[in-house]
C-alpha positions in Angstrom: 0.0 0.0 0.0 1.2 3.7 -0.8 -0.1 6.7 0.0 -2.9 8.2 -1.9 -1.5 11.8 -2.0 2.0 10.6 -3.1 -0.1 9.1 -6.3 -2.1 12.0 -7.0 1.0 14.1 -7.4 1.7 12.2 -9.9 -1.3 12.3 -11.4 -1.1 15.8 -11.3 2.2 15.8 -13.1 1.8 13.7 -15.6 -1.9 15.2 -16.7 0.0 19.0 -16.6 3.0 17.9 -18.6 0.1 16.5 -20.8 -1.0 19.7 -21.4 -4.2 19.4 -19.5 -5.6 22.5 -18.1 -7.4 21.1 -15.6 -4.7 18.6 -14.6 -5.4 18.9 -11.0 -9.7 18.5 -10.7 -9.0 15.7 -13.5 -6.8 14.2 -11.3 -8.6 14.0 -8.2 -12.2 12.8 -10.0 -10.2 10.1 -11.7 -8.7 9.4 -8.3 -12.0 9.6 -6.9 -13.6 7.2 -9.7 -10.8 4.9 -9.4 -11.3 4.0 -5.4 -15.0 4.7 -5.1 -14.4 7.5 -2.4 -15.2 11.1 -2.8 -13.1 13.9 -3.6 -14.1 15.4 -0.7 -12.8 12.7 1.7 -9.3 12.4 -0.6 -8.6 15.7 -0.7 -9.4 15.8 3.2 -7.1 12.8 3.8 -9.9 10.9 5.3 -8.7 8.6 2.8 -4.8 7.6 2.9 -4.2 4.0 1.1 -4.2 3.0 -1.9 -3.5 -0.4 -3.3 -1.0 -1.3 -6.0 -4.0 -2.9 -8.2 -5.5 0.6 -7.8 -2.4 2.6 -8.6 -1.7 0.5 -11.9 -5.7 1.1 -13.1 -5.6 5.2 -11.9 -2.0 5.7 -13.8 -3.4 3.8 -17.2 -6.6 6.2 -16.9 -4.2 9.0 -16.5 -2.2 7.6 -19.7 -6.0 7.6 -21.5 -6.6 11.4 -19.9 -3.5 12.3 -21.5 -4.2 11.3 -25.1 -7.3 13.4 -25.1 -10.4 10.7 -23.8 -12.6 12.8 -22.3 -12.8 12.4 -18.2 -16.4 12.0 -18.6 -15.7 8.9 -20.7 -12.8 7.7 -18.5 -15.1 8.3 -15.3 -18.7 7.2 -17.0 -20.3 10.5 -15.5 -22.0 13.7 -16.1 -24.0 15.8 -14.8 -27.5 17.0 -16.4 -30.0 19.6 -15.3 -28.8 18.2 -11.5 -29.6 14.3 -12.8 -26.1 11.8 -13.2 -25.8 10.2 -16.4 -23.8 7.5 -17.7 -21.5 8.1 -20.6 -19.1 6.4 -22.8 -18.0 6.3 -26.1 -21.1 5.3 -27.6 -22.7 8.7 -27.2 -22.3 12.0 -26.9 -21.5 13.7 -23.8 -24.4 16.0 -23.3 -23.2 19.7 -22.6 -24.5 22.3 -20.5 -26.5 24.1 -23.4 -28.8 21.4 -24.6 -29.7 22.7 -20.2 -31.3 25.7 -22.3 -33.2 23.0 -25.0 -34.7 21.5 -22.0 -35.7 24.2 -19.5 -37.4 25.8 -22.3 -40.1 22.6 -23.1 -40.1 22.3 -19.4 -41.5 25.9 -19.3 -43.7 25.4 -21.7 -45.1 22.0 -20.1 -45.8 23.6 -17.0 -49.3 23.3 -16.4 -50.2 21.0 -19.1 -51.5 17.2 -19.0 -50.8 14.5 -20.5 -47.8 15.8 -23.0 -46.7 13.1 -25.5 -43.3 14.1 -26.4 -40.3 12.7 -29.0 -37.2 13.3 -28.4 -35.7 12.4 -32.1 -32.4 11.8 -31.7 -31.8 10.6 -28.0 -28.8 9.5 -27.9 -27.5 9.4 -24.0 -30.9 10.2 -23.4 -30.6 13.4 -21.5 -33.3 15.1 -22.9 -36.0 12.1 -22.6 -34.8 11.4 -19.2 -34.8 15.0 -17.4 -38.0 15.7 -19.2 -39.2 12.4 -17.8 -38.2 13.1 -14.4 -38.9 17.0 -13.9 -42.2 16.6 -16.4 -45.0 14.6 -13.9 -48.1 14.1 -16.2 -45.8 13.0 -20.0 -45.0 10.6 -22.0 -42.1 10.1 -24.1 -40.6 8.4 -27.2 -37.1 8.4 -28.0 -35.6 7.5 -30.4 -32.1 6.9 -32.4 -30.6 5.2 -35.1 -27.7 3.6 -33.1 -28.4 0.8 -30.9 -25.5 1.3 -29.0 -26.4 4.6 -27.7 -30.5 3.6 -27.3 -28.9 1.0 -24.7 -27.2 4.1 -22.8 -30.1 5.9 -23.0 -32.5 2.6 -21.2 -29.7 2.9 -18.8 -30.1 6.5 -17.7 -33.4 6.1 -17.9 -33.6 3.3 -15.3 -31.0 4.4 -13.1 -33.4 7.6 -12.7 -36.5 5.6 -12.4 -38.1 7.1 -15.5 -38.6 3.7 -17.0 -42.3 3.8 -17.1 -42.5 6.8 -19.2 -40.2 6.5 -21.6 -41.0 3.9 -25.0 -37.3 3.6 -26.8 -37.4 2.8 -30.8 -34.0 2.4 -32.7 -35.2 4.1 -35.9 -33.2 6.5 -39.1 -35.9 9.5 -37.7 -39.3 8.3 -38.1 -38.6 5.2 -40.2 -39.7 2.7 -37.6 -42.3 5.2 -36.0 -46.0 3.5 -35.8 -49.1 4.7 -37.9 -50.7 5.2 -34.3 -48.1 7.8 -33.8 -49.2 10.0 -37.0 -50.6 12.9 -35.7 -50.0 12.2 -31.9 -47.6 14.6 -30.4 -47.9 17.9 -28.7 -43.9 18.8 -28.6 -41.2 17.2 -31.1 -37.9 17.9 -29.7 -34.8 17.5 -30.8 -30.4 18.0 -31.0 -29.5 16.2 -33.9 -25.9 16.7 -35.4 -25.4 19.6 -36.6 -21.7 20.4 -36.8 -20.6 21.4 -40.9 -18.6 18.4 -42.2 -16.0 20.2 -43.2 -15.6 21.4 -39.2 -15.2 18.5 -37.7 -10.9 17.7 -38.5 -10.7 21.3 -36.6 -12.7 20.0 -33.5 -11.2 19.6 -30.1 -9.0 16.3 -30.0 -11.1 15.4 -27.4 -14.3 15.9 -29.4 -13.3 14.9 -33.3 -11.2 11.7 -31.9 -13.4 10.1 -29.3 -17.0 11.4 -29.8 -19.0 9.6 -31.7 -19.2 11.1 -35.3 -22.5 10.2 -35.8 -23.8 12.4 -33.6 -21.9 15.2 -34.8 -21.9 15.0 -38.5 -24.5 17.5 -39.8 -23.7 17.3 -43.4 -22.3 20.2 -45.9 -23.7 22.9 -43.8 -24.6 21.4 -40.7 -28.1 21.6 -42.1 -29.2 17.9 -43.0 -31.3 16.8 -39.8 -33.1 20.3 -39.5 -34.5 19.9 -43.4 -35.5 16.4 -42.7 -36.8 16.7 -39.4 -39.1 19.7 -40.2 -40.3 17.8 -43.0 -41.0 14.6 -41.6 -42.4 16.1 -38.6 -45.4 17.6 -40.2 -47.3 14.3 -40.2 -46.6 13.6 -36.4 -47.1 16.6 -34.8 -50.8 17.4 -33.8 -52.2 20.4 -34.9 -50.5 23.7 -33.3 -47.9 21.0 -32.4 -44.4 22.2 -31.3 -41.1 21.6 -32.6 -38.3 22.3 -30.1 -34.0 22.4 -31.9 -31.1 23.1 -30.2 -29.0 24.7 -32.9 -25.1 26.2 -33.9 -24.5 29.3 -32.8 -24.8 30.5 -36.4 -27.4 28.7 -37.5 -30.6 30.3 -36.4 -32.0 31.9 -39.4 -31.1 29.2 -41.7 -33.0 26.2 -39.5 -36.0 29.5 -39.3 -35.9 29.6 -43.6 -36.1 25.7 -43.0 -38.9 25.9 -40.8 -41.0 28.6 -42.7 -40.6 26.1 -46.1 -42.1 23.5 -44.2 -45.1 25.4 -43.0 -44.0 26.5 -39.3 -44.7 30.0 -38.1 -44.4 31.6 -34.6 -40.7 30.9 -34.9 -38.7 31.9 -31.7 -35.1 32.0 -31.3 -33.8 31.7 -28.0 -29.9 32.8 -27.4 -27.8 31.0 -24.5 -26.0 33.2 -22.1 -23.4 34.4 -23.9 -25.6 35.7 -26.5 -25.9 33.2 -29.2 -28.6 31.7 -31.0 -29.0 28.2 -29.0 -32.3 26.9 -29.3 -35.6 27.0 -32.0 -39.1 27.3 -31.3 -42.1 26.6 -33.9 -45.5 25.5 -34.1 -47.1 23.9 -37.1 -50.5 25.0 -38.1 
């Protein structure tokens, strides 16, 4: 046995000679992660000890932290709207401004029953989950094309005991949607990929190399999934139907020309707080 705060140093070390900016936090939570003790108690030295089988598995994770894997990957965490999720590899890590996506159709639930919702491309299933569990009187489809990331997403959604209202359907959009679902929903939300091909080799190494491109890849323009969406939506949405997007920061009048096309009016575009356009309201008449 060794002591933890000899280990952590060099932790610390190796993650700042990495060129980690948060070498020290990264070190700790991976510490943390590693011998199922908070940070809290490490860092108060409640916890002194720490095995050789543990030092081995906490330097490798340092080795991974160093090459760029994400510490939410290399810890399986993340917080959402105050919920934990698992993550890994197999989705997206979701990010504090699809927060805005979801507060807004929270607000605009509040006092309604008996919401049927689809969250169209789930992926970790941060969207369908928190709505699930801050939302009392809805129910939810979600759906995605990638089985791996719908088996996340029935994770999450169990390990916040939102099972019951949530139906998951691995589906390319609406493909595998039922005909009983034509017409049914009073909010279609959605983050689908929308990063410009052409963007994506100048991404973050921590982004481009380990984040699944799938869920990034919005085409030429970033545009794809907004065209098809808004057009496939039509015939699911009820009438005055909503259709929630988070969206680029530079995207917001181009997905509003997509929407108008398709039929959409009372278009609102809702900025995060630094000022940029982050999220798309409509409603289809």
């Amino acid at each position: 046995m060794q002591e933890i705060i000899q280990i952590l140093k060099q932790g610390k070390d190796k993650l700042k000679e990495g060129g980690i900016n948060t070498f020290s936090l990264d070190a700790e939570l991976i510490m943390s992660h590693v011998i199922h003790e908070s940070r809290e108690r490490i860092l108060a030295r409640l916890v002194c000890d720490i095995s050789d089988t543990d030092i081995e598995k906490y330097l490798n994770l340092i080795d991974k932290r160093v090459c760029g894997c994400p510490l939410q990957y290399i810890t399986n965490h993340q917080e959402f709207m105050s919920l934990d999720f698992y993550v890994d590899a197999r989705v997206l890590i979701p990010r504090p401004d699809t927060e805005i996506l979801v507060e807004n159709v929270i607000n605009h639930c509040k006092n309604k029953k008996n919401v049927v919702l689809l969250d169209m491309c789930t992926g970790s299933g941060c969207i369908a989950v928190t709505l699930a569990y801050y939302i009392e009187n809805i129910r939810i489809i979600a759906v995605d094309i990638s089985k791996e990331a719908l088996d996340v997403a029935k994770h999450n959604a169990k390990c916040n005991n939102v099972t019951d209202k949530i139906t998951f359907i691995q589906s390319d959009l609406f493909e595998n949607l039922d005909k009983k679902d034509i017409k049914s929903f009073d909010i279609i939300v959605s983050n689908p990929p929308y990063i410009e091909s052409g963007e994506i080799p100048i991404l973050s190494k921590e982004v481009k190399d380990f984040e699944p491109k799938i869920a990034l890849d919005g085409g030429d323009l970033g545009l794809d999934f907004y065209r098809l969406i808004s057009k496939q939506s039509i015939e699911y949405l009820k009438d005055n139907g909503k259709l929630f997007y988070e969206i680029g920061y530079n995207q917001g009048n181009n997905v509003k020309n997509i929407l108008l096309d398709n039929g959409f009016d009372n278009i609102n575009i809702i900025r995060d707080l630094a000022g940029k356009d982050r999220v798309v309201v409509s409603v289809y008449n």
